[in-house]
Coordinates of N, CA and C in Angstrom, one line a residue:
Chain E
A1 N 0.8 -1.2 0.0 CA 0.0 0.0 0.0 C 0.9 1.2 0.0
Q2 N 0.4 2.3 -0.6 CA 1.1 3.5 -0.7 C 1.0 4.2 0.7
S3 N 2.2 4.6 1.2 CA 2.2 5.2 2.6 C 3.3 6.2 2.7
V4 N 3.2 7.1 3.6 CA 4.2 8.1 3.9 C 4.4 8.1 5.4
T5 N 5.7 8.0 5.8 CA 6.0 7.9 7.2 C 6.9 9.0 7.7
Q6 N 6.4 9.7 8.7 CA 7.2 10.7 9.4 C 7.5 10.1 10.8
P7 N 8.7 9.6 11.0 CA 9.0 8.8 12.2 C 8.9 9.6 13.5
D8 N 9.2 10.9 13.4 CA 9.3 11.7 14.6 C 8.0 12.5 14.8
I9 N 7.3 12.2 15.9 CA 6.0 12.9 16.1 C 6.3 14.3 16.7
H10 N 7.3 14.4 17.6 CA 7.7 15.7 18.1 C 9.2 15.8 18.0
I11 N 9.6 17.1 17.8 CA 11.1 17.4 17.8 C 11.2 18.7 18.5
T12 N 12.2 18.8 19.4 CA 12.5 20.1 20.1 C 13.9 20.4 19.8
V13 N 14.2 21.7 19.3 CA 15.5 22.1 19.1 C 15.6 23.5 19.7
S14 N 16.9 23.9 19.9 CA 17.2 25.3 20.4 C 17.3 26.2 19.2
E15 N 16.9 27.4 19.4 CA 17.0 28.4 18.4 C 18.4 28.6 17.9
G16 N 18.6 28.6 16.6 CA 20.0 28.6 16.1 C 20.6 27.3 15.7
A17 N 20.0 26.2 16.3 CA 20.5 24.9 16.0 C 20.0 24.4 14.6
S18 N 20.6 23.4 14.1 CA 20.2 22.8 12.8 C 19.0 21.9 13.0
L19 N 18.3 21.6 12.0 CA 17.1 20.8 12.0 C 17.1 19.8 10.9
E20 N 16.6 18.6 11.1 CA 16.3 17.7 10.1 C 15.1 16.9 10.4
L21 N 14.1 17.0 9.6 CA 12.8 16.2 9.7 C 12.8 15.1 8.7
R22 N 12.4 13.9 9.2 CA 12.5 12.8 8.3 C 11.2 12.4 7.6
C23 N 11.3 11.9 6.4 CA 10.1 11.5 5.6 C 10.5 10.3 4.8
N24 N 9.8 9.2 4.9 CA 10.0 8.0 4.1 C 8.7 7.6 3.4
Y25 N 8.8 7.1 2.2 CA 7.6 6.7 1.5 C 7.7 5.3 1.0
S26 N 6.7 4.6 0.8 CA 6.6 3.3 0.2 C 6.4 3.5 -1.3
Y27 N 6.8 2.5 -2.1 CA 6.5 2.5 -3.5 C 7.8 2.5 -4.3
G28 N 7.8 1.9 -5.4 CA 9.1 1.8 -6.2 C 9.4 2.9 -7.1
A29 N 8.4 3.5 -7.8 CA 8.7 4.5 -8.7 C 9.0 5.9 -8.0
T30 N 9.6 6.8 -8.7 CA 9.8 8.1 -8.1 C 8.6 8.9 -8.1
P31 N 8.1 9.2 -6.9 CA 6.9 10.0 -6.8 C 7.2 11.5 -6.9
Y32 N 6.2 12.3 -6.8 CA 6.4 13.8 -6.5 C 6.3 14.0 -5.0
L33 N 7.2 14.8 -4.5 CA 7.4 15.0 -3.1 C 7.2 16.4 -2.7
F34 N 6.6 16.6 -1.5 CA 6.3 17.9 -1.0 C 6.5 18.0 0.5
W35 N 6.9 19.2 1.0 CA 6.9 19.5 2.4 C 6.0 20.7 2.6
Y36 N 5.1 20.6 3.6 CA 4.2 21.7 3.9 C 4.4 22.0 5.4
V37 N 4.1 23.3 5.8 CA 4.1 23.7 7.1 C 2.7 24.2 7.5
Q38 N 2.3 23.9 8.7 CA 1.0 24.4 9.2 C 1.2 25.0 10.6
S39 N 0.8 26.2 10.7 CA 0.8 26.9 12.1 C -0.6 26.6 12.7
P40 N -0.7 26.7 14.0 CA -1.9 26.3 14.7 C -3.1 27.1 14.1
G41 N -4.2 26.3 13.8 CA -5.4 26.9 13.3 C -5.3 27.4 11.8
Q42 N -4.2 27.1 11.2 CA -4.0 27.6 9.8 C -4.1 26.5 8.8
G43 N -4.1 26.9 7.5 CA -4.0 25.9 6.4 C -2.6 25.5 6.2
L44 N -2.4 24.9 5.1 CA -1.0 24.3 4.7 C -0.3 25.3 3.8
Q45 N 1.0 25.6 4.1 CA 1.8 26.4 3.2 C 2.9 25.5 2.7
L46 N 3.1 25.6 1.3 CA 4.1 24.8 0.7 C 5.5 25.4 1.0
L47 N 6.4 24.5 1.5 CA 7.8 24.9 1.7 C 8.6 24.6 0.5
L48 N 8.5 23.4 -0.1 CA 9.3 23.1 -1.3 C 8.7 21.8 -1.9
K49 N 9.2 21.5 -3.1 CA 8.6 20.4 -3.9 C 9.7 19.8 -4.7
Y50 N 9.6 18.5 -5.0 CA 10.5 17.8 -5.9 C 9.7 17.0 -6.9
F51 N 10.0 17.3 -8.2 CA 9.4 16.5 -9.3 C 10.4 15.7 -10.0
S52 N 11.5 16.3 -10.3 CA 12.6 15.6 -11.0 C 13.8 16.4 -11.0
G53 N 15.0 15.9 -11.5 CA 16.2 16.7 -11.6 C 17.0 16.7 -10.4
D54 N 17.6 17.8 -10.1 CA 18.5 17.9 -8.9 C 17.8 17.4 -7.7
T55 N 18.5 16.5 -7.0 CA 17.8 15.9 -5.8 C 17.9 16.8 -4.6
L56 N 18.6 17.9 -4.6 CA 18.6 18.8 -3.5 C 17.8 20.0 -3.9
V57 N 16.7 20.3 -3.2 CA 15.8 21.3 -3.6 C 15.8 22.4 -2.5
Q58 N 15.7 23.6 -2.9 CA 15.6 24.7 -2.0 C 14.2 25.2 -1.9
G59 N 13.8 25.7 -0.7 CA 12.4 26.1 -0.6 C 12.4 27.5 0.1
I60 N 11.3 27.9 0.6 CA 11.1 29.1 1.2 C 11.6 29.1 2.7
K61 N 11.8 30.2 3.3 CA 12.2 30.3 4.7 C 13.5 29.6 5.0
G62 N 14.3 29.4 4.1 CA 15.6 28.8 4.3 C 15.7 27.3 4.4
F63 N 14.6 26.7 4.1 CA 14.5 25.2 4.1 C 15.0 24.6 2.8
E64 N 15.5 23.4 3.0 CA 15.9 22.6 1.8 C 15.6 21.1 2.1
A65 N 15.5 20.3 1.1 CA 15.2 18.9 1.2 C 16.0 18.1 0.2
E66 N 16.4 16.9 0.6 CA 17.1 16.1 -0.3 C 16.4 14.8 -0.6
F67 N 16.2 14.5 -1.9 CA 15.5 13.2 -2.3 C 16.6 12.1 -2.4
K68 N 16.4 11.0 -1.7 CA 17.4 9.9 -1.9 C 16.5 8.7 -2.3
R69 N 16.7 8.4 -3.6 CA 15.9 7.3 -4.2 C 16.2 5.9 -3.5
S70 N 17.5 5.7 -3.2 CA 17.9 4.4 -2.6 C 17.3 4.2 -1.2
Q71 N 17.0 5.3 -0.5 CA 16.4 5.2 0.8 C 14.9 5.5 0.9
S72 N 14.3 5.8 -0.3 CA 12.9 6.3 -0.4 C 12.7 7.4 0.7
S73 N 13.5 8.4 0.7 CA 13.4 9.4 1.7 C 13.4 10.8 1.1
F74 N 12.9 11.7 1.8 CA 12.8 13.1 1.4 C 12.9 13.9 2.6
N75 N 14.1 14.1 3.2 CA 14.2 14.7 4.5 C 14.3 16.2 4.4
L76 N 13.7 16.9 5.3 CA 13.7 18.4 5.3 C 14.8 18.9 6.2
R77 N 15.5 19.9 5.8 CA 16.6 20.5 6.7 C 16.6 22.0 6.7
K78 N 17.1 22.5 7.8 CA 17.4 23.9 7.9 C 18.6 24.1 8.8
P79 N 19.6 24.9 8.3 CA 20.8 25.0 9.1 C 20.7 25.7 10.4
S80 N 19.8 26.7 10.5 CA 19.6 27.5 11.7 C 18.2 27.8 11.9
V81 N 17.6 27.2 13.0 CA 16.2 27.4 13.2 C 15.9 28.7 14.0
H82 N 14.8 29.3 13.6 CA 14.3 30.5 14.2 C 13.1 30.2 15.0
W83 N 12.8 31.0 16.1 CA 11.6 30.7 16.9 C 10.3 30.6 16.1
S84 N 10.3 31.4 15.0 CA 9.0 31.4 14.2 C 8.8 30.1 13.4
D85 N 9.8 29.2 13.4 CA 9.7 28.0 12.7 C 8.8 27.0 13.5
A86 N 8.5 27.3 14.7 CA 7.7 26.3 15.5 C 6.4 26.2 14.8
A87 N 6.0 24.9 14.5 CA 4.8 24.6 13.7 C 4.8 23.1 13.5
E88 N 3.8 22.7 12.7 CA 3.7 21.3 12.4 C 4.1 21.2 10.9
Y89 N 4.9 20.1 10.6 CA 5.4 19.9 9.3 C 4.9 18.6 8.7
F90 N 4.4 18.7 7.5 CA 3.9 17.5 6.8 C 4.6 17.2 5.5
C91 N 5.0 16.0 5.4 CA 5.5 15.5 4.1 C 4.3 14.9 3.3
A92 N 4.3 15.2 2.0 CA 3.2 14.7 1.2 C 3.8 14.1 -0.1
V93 N 3.1 13.1 -0.6 CA 3.6 12.4 -1.8 C 2.5 12.2 -2.8
V94 N 2.8 12.4 -4.0 CA 1.9 12.0 -5.1 C 2.5 10.8 -5.8
F95 N 1.8 9.7 -5.8 CA 2.4 8.5 -6.3 C 2.2 8.3 -7.8
S96 N 1.2 8.9 -8.3 CA 0.8 8.7 -9.7 C 0.7 10.0 -10.3
S97 N 1.5 10.3 -11.3 CA 1.5 11.6 -12.0 C 0.1 11.8 -12.6
G98 N -0.4 13.0 -12.4 CA -1.7 13.4 -13.0 C -2.9 13.1 -12.1
T99 N -2.7 12.5 -11.0 CA -3.9 12.1 -10.2 C -4.2 13.2 -9.1
Y100 N -3.2 14.0 -8.8 CA -3.3 15.0 -7.8 C -3.7 14.5 -6.4
K101 N -3.6 13.2 -6.2 CA -4.0 12.7 -4.9 C -2.8 12.7 -4.0
Y102 N -2.8 13.5 -3.0 CA -1.7 13.6 -2.1 C -1.9 12.6 -0.9
I103 N -0.8 11.9 -0.6 CA -0.8 11.1 0.6 C 0.1 11.8 1.6
F104 N -0.5 12.1 2.8 CA 0.3 12.9 3.8 C 0.8 12.0 4.9
G105 N 1.9 12.3 5.4 CA 2.4 11.7 6.6 C 1.6 12.3 7.8
T106 N 1.9 11.8 9.0 CA 1.1 12.1 10.2 C 1.6 13.4 10.8
G107 N 2.7 13.9 10.3 CA 3.2 15.2 10.7 C 4.3 15.1 11.8
T108 N 5.1 16.1 11.9 CA 6.1 16.3 13.0 C 5.9 17.7 13.6
R109 N 5.7 17.7 14.9 CA 5.5 19.0 15.5 C 6.8 19.5 16.0
L110 N 7.2 20.7 15.6 CA 8.5 21.3 16.0 C 8.3 22.3 17.1
K111 N 9.1 22.1 18.1 CA 9.1 23.1 19.2 C 10.5 23.7 19.2
V112 N 10.6 25.1 19.3 CA 11.9 25.8 19.3 C 12.1 26.4 20.7
L113 N 13.2 26.1 21.3 CA 13.5 26.7 22.6 C 14.3 28.0 22.4
A114 N 14.0 29.0 23.2 CA 14.7 30.3 23.1 C 16.1 30.2 23.7
Chain P
D1 N -4.0 38.0 -7.6 CA -4.6 36.8 -7.8 C -5.0 36.2 -6.4
A2 N -6.3 36.0 -6.2 CA -6.8 35.4 -5.0 C -6.4 33.9 -4.9
G3 N -6.1 33.5 -3.8 CA -5.8 32.1 -3.6 C -7.0 31.3 -3.5
V4 N -6.9 30.1 -2.9 CA -8.1 29.2 -2.7 C -8.8 29.8 -1.5
T5 N -10.1 29.9 -1.7 CA -10.9 30.4 -0.5 C -11.9 29.4 -0.1
Q6 N -12.2 29.4 1.2 CA -13.2 28.4 1.7 C -14.2 29.2 2.6
S7 N -15.4 28.7 2.6 CA -16.4 29.2 3.6 C -17.3 28.1 4.1
P8 N -17.8 28.3 5.3 CA -17.4 29.3 6.3 C -16.0 28.9 6.9
T9 N -15.6 29.8 7.8 CA -14.3 29.5 8.5 C -14.5 28.5 9.6
H10 N -15.6 28.7 10.3 CA -15.9 27.8 11.4 C -17.4 27.4 11.3
L11 N -17.7 26.3 11.9 CA -19.1 25.8 11.8 C -19.3 24.8 13.0
I12 N -20.5 25.0 13.6 CA -20.8 24.1 14.7 C -22.2 23.4 14.3
K13 N -22.2 22.1 14.4 CA -23.4 21.3 14.1 C -23.6 20.3 15.2
T14 N -24.8 19.7 15.2 CA -25.1 18.6 16.1 C -25.2 17.3 15.3
R15 N -25.1 16.2 16.1 CA -25.1 14.9 15.4 C -26.4 14.7 14.6
G16 N -26.3 14.1 13.5 CA -27.4 13.8 12.6 C -27.7 14.9 11.6
Q17 N -27.2 16.1 11.9 CA -27.4 17.2 10.9 C -26.6 17.0 9.6
Q18 N -26.9 17.9 8.7 CA -26.1 17.9 7.4 C -25.4 19.2 7.3
V19 N -24.3 19.2 6.6 CA -23.5 20.4 6.4 C -23.0 20.5 5.0
T20 N -22.8 21.8 4.6 CA -22.2 22.0 3.2 C -21.1 23.0 3.4
L21 N -19.9 22.7 2.9 CA -18.8 23.5 2.9 C -18.5 23.9 1.4
R22 N -17.9 25.1 1.3 CA -17.7 25.7 0.0 C -16.3 26.0 -0.3
C23 N -15.9 25.9 -1.6 CA -14.5 26.2 -1.9 C -14.4 26.9 -3.3
S24 N -13.6 27.9 -3.4 CA -13.4 28.5 -4.7 C -11.9 28.4 -5.0
P25 N -11.6 27.8 -6.2 CA -10.2 27.5 -6.5 C -9.4 28.7 -7.0
K26 N -8.1 28.6 -7.1 CA -7.3 29.6 -7.7 C -7.8 29.8 -9.1
S27 N -7.6 31.0 -9.6 CA -7.9 31.3 -11.0 C -7.1 30.4 -11.9
G28 N -7.8 29.8 -12.9 CA -7.2 28.9 -13.8 C -7.1 27.5 -13.4
H29 N -7.4 27.2 -12.2 CA -7.4 25.8 -11.7 C -8.7 25.1 -11.9
D30 N -8.7 23.9 -12.5 CA -9.9 23.2 -12.9 C -10.2 22.0 -12.0
T31 N -9.3 21.7 -11.1 CA -9.4 20.5 -10.3 C -9.4 20.8 -8.8
V32 N -10.4 20.3 -8.1 CA -10.5 20.6 -6.7 C -10.5 19.3 -5.9
S33 N -9.7 19.3 -4.9 CA -9.7 18.1 -4.0 C -10.1 18.5 -2.6
W34 N -10.7 17.6 -1.8 CA -11.1 17.8 -0.5 C -10.3 16.9 0.5
Y35 N -9.9 17.4 1.6 CA -9.2 16.6 2.6 C -9.8 16.8 4.0
Q36 N -9.8 15.8 4.8 CA -10.2 15.9 6.2 C -9.0 15.8 7.1
Q37 N -8.8 16.8 8.0 CA -7.7 16.7 8.9 C -8.2 16.7 10.3
A38 N -8.2 15.5 10.9 CA -8.6 15.4 12.3 C -7.5 15.9 13.2
L39 N -7.8 16.3 14.4 CA -6.9 16.9 15.3 C -5.7 16.0 15.5
G40 N -4.5 16.5 15.3 CA -3.3 15.8 15.5 C -2.9 14.8 14.4
Q41 N -3.6 14.9 13.3 CA -3.4 14.0 12.2 C -3.0 14.7 10.9
G42 N -2.5 14.0 10.0 CA -2.3 14.6 8.7 C -3.6 14.6 7.9
P43 N -3.7 15.4 6.9 CA -4.9 15.4 6.0 C -5.1 14.1 5.3
Q44 N -6.4 13.7 5.3 CA -6.8 12.5 4.6 C -7.6 12.9 3.4
F45 N -7.3 12.3 2.2 CA -8.0 12.6 1.0 C -9.4 12.0 1.0
I46 N -10.3 12.9 0.7 CA -11.7 12.6 0.6 C -12.1 12.2 -0.8
F47 N -12.0 13.2 -1.7 CA -12.3 13.0 -3.1 C -11.8 14.2 -3.9
Q48 N -11.9 14.0 -5.2 CA -11.4 15.0 -6.1 C -12.4 15.2 -7.3
Y49 N -12.5 16.5 -7.7 CA -13.4 16.8 -8.8 C -12.7 17.4 -9.9
Y50 N -13.1 17.0 -11.1 CA -12.5 17.5 -12.4 C -13.6 17.5 -13.4
E51 N -13.8 18.6 -14.1 CA -14.8 18.8 -15.1 C -16.2 18.3 -14.6
E52 N -16.5 18.7 -13.3 CA -17.8 18.5 -12.7 C -18.1 17.1 -12.4
E53 N -17.0 16.2 -12.4 CA -17.2 14.8 -12.1 C -16.3 14.4 -11.0
E54 N -16.7 13.5 -10.2 CA -15.8 12.9 -9.1 C -14.8 12.0 -9.8
R55 N -13.5 12.3 -9.7 CA -12.5 11.6 -10.5 C -11.9 10.5 -9.6
Q56 N -11.7 10.8 -8.3 CA -11.1 9.9 -7.4 C -11.7 10.0 -6.1
R57 N -11.7 9.0 -5.3 CA -12.3 9.0 -4.0 C -11.4 8.2 -3.0
G58 N -11.3 8.8 -1.8 CA -10.6 8.1 -0.7 C -11.5 7.2 0.1
N59 N -11.1 6.7 1.2 CA -11.9 5.8 2.0 C -12.8 6.5 2.9
F60 N -13.8 7.1 2.4 CA -14.8 7.8 3.1 C -16.2 7.3 2.7
P61 N -17.1 7.2 3.7 CA -18.4 6.7 3.4 C -19.2 7.6 2.5
D62 N -20.3 7.0 2.0 CA -21.2 7.8 1.1 C -21.8 9.0 1.7
R63 N -21.7 9.1 3.0 CA -22.3 10.3 3.7 C -21.6 11.6 3.2
F64 N -20.4 11.3 2.7 CA -19.6 12.4 2.2 C -19.8 12.5 0.6
S65 N -20.3 13.6 0.2 CA -20.5 13.8 -1.2 C -20.1 15.2 -1.6
G66 N -20.0 15.4 -2.9 CA -19.5 16.7 -3.4 C -20.1 17.1 -4.7
H67 N -19.7 18.2 -5.1 CA -20.2 18.8 -6.4 C -19.2 19.8 -6.9
Q68 N -19.1 19.9 -8.2 CA -18.3 20.9 -8.8 C -19.1 21.7 -9.8
F69 N -19.0 22.9 -9.8 CA -19.8 23.8 -10.6 C -19.1 24.2 -11.9
P70 N -19.8 24.7 -12.9 CA -19.1 25.0 -14.2 C -17.9 26.0 -14.0
N71 N -18.0 26.9 -12.9 CA -16.9 27.8 -12.7 C -15.8 27.2 -11.9
Y72 N -15.8 25.9 -11.7 CA -14.8 25.1 -11.0 C -14.9 25.2 -9.4
S73 N -15.8 26.0 -8.9 CA -15.9 26.0 -7.5 C -16.6 24.7 -7.0
S74 N -16.5 24.4 -5.8 CA -16.9 23.1 -5.3 C -17.6 23.1 -4.0
E75 N -18.4 22.2 -3.7 CA -19.0 22.0 -2.4 C -18.7 20.6 -1.9
L76 N -18.6 20.5 -0.5 CA -18.5 19.2 0.2 C -19.7 19.1 1.1
N77 N -20.5 18.1 0.9 CA -21.6 17.8 1.7 C -21.4 16.6 2.6
V78 N -21.8 16.7 3.9 CA -21.7 15.6 4.8 C -23.1 15.4 5.4
N79 N -23.7 14.3 5.3 CA -25.0 14.0 5.9 C -24.8 13.2 7.2
A80 N -25.9 13.2 8.0 CA -25.9 12.4 9.2 C -24.6 12.5 10.0
L81 N -24.3 13.7 10.4 CA -23.0 14.0 11.0 C -22.8 13.2 12.3
L82 N -21.6 12.7 12.4 CA -21.1 12.0 13.6 C -20.1 12.8 14.4
L83 N -20.0 12.5 15.6 CA -19.0 13.3 16.4 C -17.6 13.2 15.8
G84 N -17.3 12.0 15.2 CA -16.0 11.8 14.5 C -15.8 12.6 13.3
D85 N -16.8 13.3 12.8 CA -16.6 14.1 11.6 C -16.0 15.5 12.0
S86 N -15.9 15.8 13.3 CA -15.2 17.0 13.7 C -13.8 17.0 13.2
A87 N -13.5 18.1 12.5 CA -12.2 18.1 11.9 C -12.0 19.5 11.1
L88 N -10.8 19.7 10.6 CA -10.5 20.8 9.7 C -10.7 20.2 8.3
Y89 N -11.5 20.8 7.5 CA -11.7 20.4 6.1 C -11.0 21.3 5.2
L90 N -10.1 20.8 4.4 CA -9.2 21.5 3.5 C -9.6 21.3 2.1
C91 N -9.6 22.4 1.4 CA -9.9 22.3 -0.1 C -8.6 22.7 -0.8
A92 N -8.3 22.0 -1.9 CA -7.1 22.3 -2.6 C -7.4 22.3 -4.1
S93 N -6.9 23.3 -4.8 CA -7.0 23.3 -6.3 C -5.7 23.0 -6.9
S94 N -5.8 22.5 -8.1 CA -4.6 21.9 -8.7 C -4.3 22.5 -10.1
L95 N -3.0 22.7 -10.3 CA -2.5 22.9 -11.7 C -1.3 22.0 -11.8
M96 N -1.3 21.2 -12.8 CA -0.3 20.1 -13.0 C -0.3 19.3 -11.7
N97 N 0.8 19.0 -11.1 CA 0.9 18.1 -10.0 C 1.0 18.9 -8.7
E98 N 0.8 20.2 -8.7 CA 0.9 20.9 -7.4 C -0.4 21.4 -7.0
Q99 N -0.7 21.2 -5.7 CA -1.9 21.6 -5.1 C -1.7 22.8 -4.2
F100 N -2.7 23.7 -4.3 CA -2.7 24.9 -3.4 C -3.9 24.8 -2.5
F101 N -3.6 24.9 -1.2 CA -4.6 24.7 -0.2 C -5.2 26.0 0.3
G102 N -6.5 25.9 0.6 CA -7.2 26.9 1.3 C -7.0 26.9 2.8
P103 N -7.5 27.9 3.5 CA -7.3 27.9 4.9 C -8.1 26.9 5.7
G104 N -9.1 26.3 5.1 CA -9.8 25.3 5.8 C -11.1 25.8 6.4
T105 N -12.0 24.9 6.7 CA -13.2 25.1 7.5 C -13.1 24.2 8.7
R106 N -13.2 24.8 9.9 CA -13.2 24.0 11.1 C -14.6 23.6 11.5
L107 N -14.9 22.3 11.4 CA -16.3 21.8 11.7 C -16.2 21.1 13.1
T108 N -17.1 21.5 13.9 CA -17.3 20.9 15.2 C -18.7 20.3 15.3
V109 N -18.7 19.0 15.6 CA -20.0 18.3 15.7 C -20.2 18.0 17.2
L110 N -21.4 18.5 17.7 CA -21.7 18.3 19.2 C -22.7 17.2 19.4

């Protein structure tokens, strides 16, 4: 079955520290991959996306993600976290081109310590 | 260019009632998808509309139905509401393989 796993439910980091949020997906073919951020009571904001090409993609707010086909992973990174980055982060995958059906992970809640 | 808009923002209903949520897609987008996000969970795909037809459906009962109008706007209808239907309902419109999400409608069922 097609699935997306975010192994870390909660992550706490200090402001200024680096961050990595993990995302793994099932399925053999290369899917389309996304990371979204959601602040409390808000909708989803797209941070970055991967369709093809360079496996290291840059997004907004200083985030980047790397697609690793061999590991079926698409981990999100940020070199220095700001207090405003505290939010919930969702990895999403489109397994079949043209379907627009997103499969979301369960999310990782990020807490930033001052 | 206005993004995806949804109405209402919040809604409170009682068990057994029916509810209709509305969504207007981004300009130029012809595909609308609906998602249910329960508290503490990731969004779950309900269904998708394209050219006024339901194109795909997730694992949701028939109590969940929808409609797409000629101007591509869409409605989500839920009949016989259950307590478990309380959630944030997100609408997304699509261009190619990228979806743009609205702010959602928070439905509370008492």
